[in-house]
Coordinates of C-alpha atoms in Angstrom, one line a residue:
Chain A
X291 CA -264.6 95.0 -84.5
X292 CA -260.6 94.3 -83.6
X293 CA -260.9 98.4 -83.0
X294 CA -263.4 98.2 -81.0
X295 CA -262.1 95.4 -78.6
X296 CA -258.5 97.5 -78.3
X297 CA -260.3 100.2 -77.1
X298 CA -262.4 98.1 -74.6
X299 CA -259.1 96.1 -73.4
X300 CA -257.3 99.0 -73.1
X301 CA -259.7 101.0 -70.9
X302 CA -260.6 98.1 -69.0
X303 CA -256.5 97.5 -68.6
X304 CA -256.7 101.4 -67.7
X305 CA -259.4 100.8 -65.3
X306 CA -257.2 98.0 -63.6
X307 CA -254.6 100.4 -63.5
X308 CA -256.2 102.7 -61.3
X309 CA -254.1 103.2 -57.8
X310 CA -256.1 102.0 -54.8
X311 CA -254.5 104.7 -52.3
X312 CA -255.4 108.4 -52.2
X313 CA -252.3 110.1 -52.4
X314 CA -251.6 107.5 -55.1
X315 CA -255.0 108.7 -56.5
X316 CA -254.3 112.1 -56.3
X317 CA -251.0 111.5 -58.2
X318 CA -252.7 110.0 -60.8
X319 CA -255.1 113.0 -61.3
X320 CA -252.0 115.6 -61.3
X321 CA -250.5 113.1 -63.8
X322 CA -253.1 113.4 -66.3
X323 CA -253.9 117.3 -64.7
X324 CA -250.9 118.9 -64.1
X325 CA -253.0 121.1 -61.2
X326 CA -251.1 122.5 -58.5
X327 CA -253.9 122.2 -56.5
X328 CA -253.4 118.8 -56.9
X329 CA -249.5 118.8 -56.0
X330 CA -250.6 121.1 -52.8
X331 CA -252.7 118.4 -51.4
X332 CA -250.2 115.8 -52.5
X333 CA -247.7 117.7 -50.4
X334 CA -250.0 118.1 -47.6
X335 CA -250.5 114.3 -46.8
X336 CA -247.1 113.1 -47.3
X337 CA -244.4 116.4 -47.7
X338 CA -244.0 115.9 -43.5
X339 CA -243.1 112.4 -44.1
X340 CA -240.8 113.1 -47.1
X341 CA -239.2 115.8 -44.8
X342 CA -238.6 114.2 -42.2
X343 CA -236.9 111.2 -44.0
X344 CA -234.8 113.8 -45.6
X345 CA -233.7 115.4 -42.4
X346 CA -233.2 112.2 -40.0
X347 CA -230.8 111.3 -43.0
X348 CA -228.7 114.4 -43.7
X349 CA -229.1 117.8 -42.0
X350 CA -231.3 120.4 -41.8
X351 CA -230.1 122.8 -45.1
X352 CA -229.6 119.8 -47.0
X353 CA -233.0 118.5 -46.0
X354 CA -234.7 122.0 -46.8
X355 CA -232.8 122.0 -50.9
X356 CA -233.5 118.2 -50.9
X357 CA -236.8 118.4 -50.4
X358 CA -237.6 121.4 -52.9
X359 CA -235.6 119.2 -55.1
X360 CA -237.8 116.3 -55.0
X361 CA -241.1 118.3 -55.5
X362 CA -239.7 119.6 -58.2
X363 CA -238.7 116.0 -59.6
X364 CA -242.3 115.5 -59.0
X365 CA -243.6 118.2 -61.5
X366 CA -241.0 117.0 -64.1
X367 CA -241.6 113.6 -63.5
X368 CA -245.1 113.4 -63.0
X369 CA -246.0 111.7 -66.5
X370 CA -243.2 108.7 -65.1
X371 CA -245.3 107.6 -62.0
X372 CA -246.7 104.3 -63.1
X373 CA -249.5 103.5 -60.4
X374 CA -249.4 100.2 -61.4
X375 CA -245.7 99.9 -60.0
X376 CA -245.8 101.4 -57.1
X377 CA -247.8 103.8 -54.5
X378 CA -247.0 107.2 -54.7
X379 CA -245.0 107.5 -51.2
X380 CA -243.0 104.6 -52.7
X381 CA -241.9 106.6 -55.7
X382 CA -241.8 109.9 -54.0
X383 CA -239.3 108.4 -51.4
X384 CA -237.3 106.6 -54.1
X385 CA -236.8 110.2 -55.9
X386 CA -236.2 111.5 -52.2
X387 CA -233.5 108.4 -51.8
X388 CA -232.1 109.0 -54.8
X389 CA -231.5 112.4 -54.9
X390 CA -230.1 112.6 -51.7
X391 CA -227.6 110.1 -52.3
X392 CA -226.6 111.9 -55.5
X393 CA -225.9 115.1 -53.3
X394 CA -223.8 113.1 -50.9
X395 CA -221.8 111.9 -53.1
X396 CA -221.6 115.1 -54.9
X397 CA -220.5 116.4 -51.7
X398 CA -218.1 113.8 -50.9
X399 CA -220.6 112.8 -48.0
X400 CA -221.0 109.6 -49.0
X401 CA -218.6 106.6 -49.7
X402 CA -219.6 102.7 -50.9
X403 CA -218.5 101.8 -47.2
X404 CA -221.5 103.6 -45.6
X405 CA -223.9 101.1 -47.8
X406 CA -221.8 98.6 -45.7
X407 CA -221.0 99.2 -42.6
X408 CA -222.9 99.0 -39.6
X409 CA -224.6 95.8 -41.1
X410 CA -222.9 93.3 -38.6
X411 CA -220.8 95.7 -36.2
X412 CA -222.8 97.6 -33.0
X413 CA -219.7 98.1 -32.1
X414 CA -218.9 100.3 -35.1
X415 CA -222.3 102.2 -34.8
X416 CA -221.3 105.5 -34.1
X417 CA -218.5 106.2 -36.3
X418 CA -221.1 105.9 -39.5
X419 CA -223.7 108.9 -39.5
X420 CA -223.9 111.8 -40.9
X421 CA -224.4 114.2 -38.6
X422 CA -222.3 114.8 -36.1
X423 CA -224.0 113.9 -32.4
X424 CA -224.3 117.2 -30.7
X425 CA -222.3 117.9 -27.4
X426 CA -222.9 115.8 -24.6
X427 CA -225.6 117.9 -22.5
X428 CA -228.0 117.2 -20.0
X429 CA -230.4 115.3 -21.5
X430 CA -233.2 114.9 -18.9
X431 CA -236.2 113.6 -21.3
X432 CA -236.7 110.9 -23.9
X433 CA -236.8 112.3 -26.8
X434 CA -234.0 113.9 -27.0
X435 CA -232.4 110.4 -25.6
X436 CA -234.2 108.9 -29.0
X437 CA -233.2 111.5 -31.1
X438 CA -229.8 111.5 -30.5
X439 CA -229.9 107.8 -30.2
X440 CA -231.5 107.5 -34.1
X441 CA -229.4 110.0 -35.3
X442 CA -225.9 107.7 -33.8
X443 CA -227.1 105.0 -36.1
X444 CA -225.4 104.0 -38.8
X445 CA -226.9 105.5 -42.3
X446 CA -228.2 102.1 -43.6
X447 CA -230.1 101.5 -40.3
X448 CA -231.6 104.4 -39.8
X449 CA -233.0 104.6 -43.5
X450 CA -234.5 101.0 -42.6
X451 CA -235.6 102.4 -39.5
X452 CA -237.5 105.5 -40.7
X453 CA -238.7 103.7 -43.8
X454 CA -240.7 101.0 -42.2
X455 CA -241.8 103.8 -39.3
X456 CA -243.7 105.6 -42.2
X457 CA -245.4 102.3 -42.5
X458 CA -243.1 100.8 -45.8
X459 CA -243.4 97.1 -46.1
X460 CA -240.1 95.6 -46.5
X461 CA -240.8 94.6 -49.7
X462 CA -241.5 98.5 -49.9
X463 CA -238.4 99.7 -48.1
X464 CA -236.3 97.0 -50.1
X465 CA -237.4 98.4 -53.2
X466 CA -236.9 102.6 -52.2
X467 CA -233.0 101.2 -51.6
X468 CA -232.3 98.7 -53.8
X469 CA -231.2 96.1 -51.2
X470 CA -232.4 92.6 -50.6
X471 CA -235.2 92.0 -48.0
X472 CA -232.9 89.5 -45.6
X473 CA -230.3 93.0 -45.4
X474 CA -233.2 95.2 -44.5
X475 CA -234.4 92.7 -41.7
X476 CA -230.7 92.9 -40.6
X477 CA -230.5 96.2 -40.5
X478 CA -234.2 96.8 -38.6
X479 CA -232.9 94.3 -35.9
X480 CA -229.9 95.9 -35.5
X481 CA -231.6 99.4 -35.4
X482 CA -234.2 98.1 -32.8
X483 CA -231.4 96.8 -30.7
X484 CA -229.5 99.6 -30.7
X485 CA -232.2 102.1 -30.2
X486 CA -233.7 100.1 -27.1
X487 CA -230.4 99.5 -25.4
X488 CA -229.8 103.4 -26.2
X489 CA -232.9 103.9 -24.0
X490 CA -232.9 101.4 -21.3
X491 CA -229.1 102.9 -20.6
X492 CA -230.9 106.6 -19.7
X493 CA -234.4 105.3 -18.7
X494 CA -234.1 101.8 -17.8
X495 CA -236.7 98.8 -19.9
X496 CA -239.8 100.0 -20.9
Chain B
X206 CA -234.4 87.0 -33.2
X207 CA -237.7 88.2 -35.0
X208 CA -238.5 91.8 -33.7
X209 CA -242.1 90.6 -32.7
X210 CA -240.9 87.6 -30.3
X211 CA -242.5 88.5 -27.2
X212 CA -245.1 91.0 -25.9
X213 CA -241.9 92.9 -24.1
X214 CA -240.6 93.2 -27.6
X215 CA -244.0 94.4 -28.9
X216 CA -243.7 97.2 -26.1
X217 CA -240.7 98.0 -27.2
X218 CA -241.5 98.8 -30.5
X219 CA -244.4 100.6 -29.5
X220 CA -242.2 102.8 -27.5
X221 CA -239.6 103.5 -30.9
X222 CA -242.9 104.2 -32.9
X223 CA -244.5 106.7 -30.7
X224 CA -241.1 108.2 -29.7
X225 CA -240.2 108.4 -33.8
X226 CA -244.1 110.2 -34.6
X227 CA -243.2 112.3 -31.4
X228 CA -240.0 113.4 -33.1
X229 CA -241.7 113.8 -36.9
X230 CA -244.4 116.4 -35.7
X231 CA -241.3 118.1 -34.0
X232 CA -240.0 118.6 -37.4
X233 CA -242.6 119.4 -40.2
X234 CA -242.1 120.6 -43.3
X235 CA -241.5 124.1 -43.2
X236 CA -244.4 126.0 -44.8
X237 CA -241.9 128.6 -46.8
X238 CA -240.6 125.2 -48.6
X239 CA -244.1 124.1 -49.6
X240 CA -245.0 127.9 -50.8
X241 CA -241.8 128.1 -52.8
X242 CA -242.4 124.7 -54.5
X243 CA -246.3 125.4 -55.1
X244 CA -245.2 128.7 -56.5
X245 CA -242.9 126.7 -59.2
X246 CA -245.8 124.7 -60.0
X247 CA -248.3 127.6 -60.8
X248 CA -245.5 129.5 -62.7
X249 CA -245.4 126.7 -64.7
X250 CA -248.7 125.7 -64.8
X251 CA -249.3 129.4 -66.0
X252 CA -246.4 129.3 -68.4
X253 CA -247.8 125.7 -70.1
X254 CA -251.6 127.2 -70.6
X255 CA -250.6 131.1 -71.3
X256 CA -247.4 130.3 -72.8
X257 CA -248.5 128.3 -76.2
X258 CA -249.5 131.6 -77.4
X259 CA -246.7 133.9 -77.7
X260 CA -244.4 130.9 -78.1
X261 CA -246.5 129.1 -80.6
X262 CA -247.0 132.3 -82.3
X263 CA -243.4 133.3 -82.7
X264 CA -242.6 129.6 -83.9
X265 CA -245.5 130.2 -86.2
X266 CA -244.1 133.4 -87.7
X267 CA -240.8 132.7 -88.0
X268 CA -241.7 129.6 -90.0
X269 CA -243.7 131.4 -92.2
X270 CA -241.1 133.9 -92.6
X271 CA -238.4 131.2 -93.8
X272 CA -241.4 129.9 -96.1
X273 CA -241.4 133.1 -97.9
X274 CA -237.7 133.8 -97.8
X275 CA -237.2 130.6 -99.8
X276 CA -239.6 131.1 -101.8
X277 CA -238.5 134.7 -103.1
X278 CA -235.0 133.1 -103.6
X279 CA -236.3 130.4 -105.5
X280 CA -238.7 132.4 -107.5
X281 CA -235.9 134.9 -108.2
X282 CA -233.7 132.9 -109.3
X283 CA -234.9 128.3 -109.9
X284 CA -231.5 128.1 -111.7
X285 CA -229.4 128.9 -108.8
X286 CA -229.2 125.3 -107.3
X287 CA -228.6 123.5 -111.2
X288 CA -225.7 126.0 -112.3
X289 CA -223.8 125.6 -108.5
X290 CA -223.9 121.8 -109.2
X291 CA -222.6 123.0 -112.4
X292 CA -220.0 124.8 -111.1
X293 CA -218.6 122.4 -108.1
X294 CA -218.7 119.7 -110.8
X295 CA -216.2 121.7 -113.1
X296 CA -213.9 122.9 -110.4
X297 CA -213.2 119.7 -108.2
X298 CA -213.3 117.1 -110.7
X299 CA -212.2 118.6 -114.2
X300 CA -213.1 115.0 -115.1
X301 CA -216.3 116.5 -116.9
X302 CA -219.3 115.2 -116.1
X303 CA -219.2 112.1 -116.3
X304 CA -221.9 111.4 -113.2
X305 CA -225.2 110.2 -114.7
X306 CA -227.2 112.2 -112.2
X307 CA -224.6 115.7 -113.2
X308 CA -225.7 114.4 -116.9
X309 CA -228.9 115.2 -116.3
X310 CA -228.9 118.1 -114.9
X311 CA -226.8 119.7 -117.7
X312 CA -228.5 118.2 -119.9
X313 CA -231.9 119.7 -118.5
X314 CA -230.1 123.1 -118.2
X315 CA -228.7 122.6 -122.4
X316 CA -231.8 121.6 -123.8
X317 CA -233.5 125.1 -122.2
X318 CA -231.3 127.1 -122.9
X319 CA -229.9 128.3 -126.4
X320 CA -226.7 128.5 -127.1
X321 CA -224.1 127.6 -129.5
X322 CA -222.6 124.4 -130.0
X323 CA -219.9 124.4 -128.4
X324 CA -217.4 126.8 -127.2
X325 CA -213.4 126.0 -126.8
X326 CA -212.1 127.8 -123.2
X327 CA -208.5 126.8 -121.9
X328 CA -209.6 126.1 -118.1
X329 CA -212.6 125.1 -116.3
X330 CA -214.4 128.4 -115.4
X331 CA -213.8 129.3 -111.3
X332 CA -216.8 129.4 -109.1
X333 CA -216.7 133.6 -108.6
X334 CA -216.7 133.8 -112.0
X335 CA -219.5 131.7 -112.9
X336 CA -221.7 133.1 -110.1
X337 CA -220.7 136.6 -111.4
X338 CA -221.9 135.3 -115.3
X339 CA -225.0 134.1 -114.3
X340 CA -225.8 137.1 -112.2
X341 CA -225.1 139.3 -115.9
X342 CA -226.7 136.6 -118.6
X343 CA -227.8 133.7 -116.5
X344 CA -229.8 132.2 -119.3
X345 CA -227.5 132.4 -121.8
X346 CA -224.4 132.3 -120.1
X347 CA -224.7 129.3 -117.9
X348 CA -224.7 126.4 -120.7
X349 CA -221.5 128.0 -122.2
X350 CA -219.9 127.8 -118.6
X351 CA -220.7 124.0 -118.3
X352 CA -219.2 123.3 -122.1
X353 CA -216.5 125.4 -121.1
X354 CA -215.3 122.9 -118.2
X355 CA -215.1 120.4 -121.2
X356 CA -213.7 121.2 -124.1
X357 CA -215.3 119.1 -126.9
X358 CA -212.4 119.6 -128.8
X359 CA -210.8 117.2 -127.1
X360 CA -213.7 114.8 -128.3
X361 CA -211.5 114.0 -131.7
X362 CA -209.2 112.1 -129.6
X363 CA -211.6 109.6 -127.3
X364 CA -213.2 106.6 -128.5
X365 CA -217.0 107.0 -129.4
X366 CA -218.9 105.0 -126.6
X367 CA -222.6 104.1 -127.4
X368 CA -225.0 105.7 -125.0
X369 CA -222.7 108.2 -123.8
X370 CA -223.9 111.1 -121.6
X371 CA -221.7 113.7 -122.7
X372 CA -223.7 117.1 -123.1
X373 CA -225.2 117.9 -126.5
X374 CA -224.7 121.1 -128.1
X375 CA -227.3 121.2 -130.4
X376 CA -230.2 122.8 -129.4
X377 CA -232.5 120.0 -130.5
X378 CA -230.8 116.6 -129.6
X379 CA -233.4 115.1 -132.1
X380 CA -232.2 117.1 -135.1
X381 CA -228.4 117.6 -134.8
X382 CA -226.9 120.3 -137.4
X383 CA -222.8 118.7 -137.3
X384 CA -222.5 115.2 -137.7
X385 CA -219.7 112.8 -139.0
X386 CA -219.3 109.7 -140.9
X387 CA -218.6 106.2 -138.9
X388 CA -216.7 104.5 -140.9
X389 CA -218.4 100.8 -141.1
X390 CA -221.5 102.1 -139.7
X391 CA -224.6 103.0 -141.9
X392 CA -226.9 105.4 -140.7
X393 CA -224.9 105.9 -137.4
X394 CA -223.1 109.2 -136.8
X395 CA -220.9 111.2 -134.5
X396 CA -222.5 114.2 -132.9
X397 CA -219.8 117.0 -131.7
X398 CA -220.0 116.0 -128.1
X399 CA -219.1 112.0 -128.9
X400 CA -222.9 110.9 -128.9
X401 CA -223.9 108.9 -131.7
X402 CA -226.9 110.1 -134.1
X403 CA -228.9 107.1 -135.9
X404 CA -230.7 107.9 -138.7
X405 CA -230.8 107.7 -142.3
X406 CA -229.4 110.4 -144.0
X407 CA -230.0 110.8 -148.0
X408 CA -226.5 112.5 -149.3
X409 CA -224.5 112.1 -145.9
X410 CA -220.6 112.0 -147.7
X411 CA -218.6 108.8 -147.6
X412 CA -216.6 110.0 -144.6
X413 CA -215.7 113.3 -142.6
X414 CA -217.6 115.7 -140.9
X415 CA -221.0 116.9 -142.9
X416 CA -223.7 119.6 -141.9
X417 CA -227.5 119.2 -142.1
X418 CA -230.1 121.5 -142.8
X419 CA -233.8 120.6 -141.5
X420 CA -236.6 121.5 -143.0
X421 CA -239.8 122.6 -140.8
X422 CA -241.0 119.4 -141.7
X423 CA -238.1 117.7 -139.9
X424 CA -236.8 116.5 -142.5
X425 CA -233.3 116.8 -144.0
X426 CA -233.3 119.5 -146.5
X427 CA -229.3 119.6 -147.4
X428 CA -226.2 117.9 -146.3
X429 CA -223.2 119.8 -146.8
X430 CA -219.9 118.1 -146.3
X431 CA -217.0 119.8 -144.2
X432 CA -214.4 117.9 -145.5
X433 CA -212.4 115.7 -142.3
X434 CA -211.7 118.6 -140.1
X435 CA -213.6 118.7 -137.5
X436 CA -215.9 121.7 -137.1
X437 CA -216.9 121.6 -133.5
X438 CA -213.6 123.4 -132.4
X439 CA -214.7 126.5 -134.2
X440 CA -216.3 129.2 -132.6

């Protein structure tokens, strides 16, 4: 009888368990699978968003082995996702976050100040990014305003930035970076301003 | 200032979110990254459902194969592991073997073996050479190796200690053929190796060393005294 209630508490705790999003879904299913079928549809809703994180954040052959890297974290990984924790973008981005940061610093791209700086100081904004801003040119349309606007702000913003534009609370984002949610509001204000007065400055207010 | 204060502020962010999805679909994922990674995934996928069987099949034989391997060694030759214990024992300690558990060994090794009593040798026995005996006479030869690491005639000279582990020569502890007279003791005797031999023994002299004679019966058939010399040094 005690045998029979473990087993019913613990698929009913399993059913409980089960992630309410699809790609968290799918993850689930190439948990338990292992089916690269499974890992090619997980890549087609959410590898652009992944991508694009890693590339606003580094640079374009960084991004490209960054983002192998992650997948392949994925594969390794897969019996670690813990739906119950997280959604699957969450932990996919946390790997993302994590590894990237391990390859800056590996590649002496990245210092303790850059987790720092930029919180407080507009002023200061575009001495922290890592990429360079490309030559000044004639930049007659607004998105290359934007993007070189978003790519002059400091590391910590931007991640806040791009983190809450692929739709991360910021109880999400605070937990993809480690950082307290009062910092990432700071940082998203900050980012806003900067990005707007960027704008207005070539295009005038919106 | 709360990002969503006003409705100009709303715009605004509108503005950065459209201008930020513009920029992502500028920039997918390129398709040679995804191919490469999906290819990983298959290889592995492949390797994890093909690859039990070669891998679990060379795991498989090469345990089998140390099965066997042990087996034939230890079928060729059970002794091997006793007579090395044998050996180390004599050569590091010289002290004899004094260790309960080394006791036991020898004394599983004596009492199948057959050998004389006991057999005086100036040194311990080195390990080549013992290795090289058992290889000629392992049966025979081992025992006399162990005794050899202990002279018993060095027995004379130790005090007699009840319970003693020493090894016994005789090749049946329960009917010894050399015993000698405690003085103050009835019926309790000294075997070569320092053990003591209770029993009652019709005819056994007033002191000195005496021999025994057992009848298939197992009973004593003649005592013969040997006078105060001790006999075990002989050869």
């Amino acid at each position: 009888m005690t045998l029979l209630t473990n087993v019913q508490s613990w698929l009913s705790g399993r059913g409980s368990r089960a992630p309410a999003d699809p790609d968290s879904q799918l993850m689930w299913r190439y948990r338990q699978a292992g089916d690269a079928d499974l890992l090619a549809r997980l890549m087609h809703s959410t590898g652009d968003d992944l991508y694009h994180f890693l590339l606003t954040q580094t640079d374009a052959t960084l991004a490209d082995d960054l983002y192998q890297g992650v997948w392949l974290r994925v594969m390794e990984r897969r019996h670690q996702y813990e739906p119950g924790t997280a959604t699957f973008k969450t932990w996919l981005f946390t790997l993302g976050r994590n590894l990237m940061i391990d390859e800056l610093r590996r590649q002496k791209r990245w210092s303790a100040t850059d987790l720092e700086a930029g919180e407080n100081d507009l002023a200061t904004t575009a001495q922290f990014h890592t990429q360079p801003l490309e030559s000044t040119v004639a930049l007659d349309n607004l998105h290359q305003h934007f993007d070189q606007a978003l790519m002059a702000l400091p590391f910590v913003q931007r991640e806040a930035f791009v983190l809450q534009q692929e739709g991360f609370s910021l109880n999400d984002i605070s937990d993809i970076t480690g950082i307290g949610q009062e910092t990432i509001k700071s940082r998203l204000r900050f980012a806003r301003q900067t990005l707007q007065q960027q704008l207005e400055s070539h295009h005038g207010p919106a | 200032m709360a990002p969503h204060d006003d409705d100009r502020m709303v715009s605004q962010d509108d503005d950065l979110s459209s201008l930020y999805q513009q920029r992502k679909r500028r920039h997918p994922a390129p398709e040679q990254l995804n191919n490469a990674v999906l290819s990983a995934a298959k290889e592995r996928a492949t390797d994890r459902a093909g690859g039990f069987g070669w891998k679990g099949a060379v795991s498989s034989v090469a345990a089998a194969v140390v099965i066997v391997v042990l087996g034939v060694n230890f079928l060729e030759d059970p002794l091997q592991p006793v007579s090395e214990t044998f050996s180390v024992q004599s050569d590091s300690s010289g002290n004899g073997l004094a260790d309960s558990e080394e006791a036991l060994v020898a004394e599983i090794t004596a009492s199948d073996a057959i050998a004389p009593p006991a057999k005086k040798a100036a040194a311990p026995a080195p390990r080549e050479e013992a290795r090289r005996a058992e290889s000629v006479e392992p049966d025979v030869v081992e025992p006399t190796l162990a005794f050899e690491s202990e002279p018993p005639v060095m027995l004379d000279d130790q005090p007699i200690a009840f319970g003693s582990s020493r090894i016994a020569p005789q090749a049946d502890p329960m009917k010894p053929t050399i015993l000698k007279v405690i003085t103050g003791r009835d019926e309790e005797f000294q075997q070569c190796d320092g053990s003591v031999f209770s029993a009652e023994i019709t005819g056994a002299p007033a002191s000195g060393w005496f021999e025994l004679t057992w009848s298939e019966e197992g009973k004593v058939s003649e005592v013969t005294a040997l006078g105060e010399k001790s006999p075990c040094s002989r050869p």
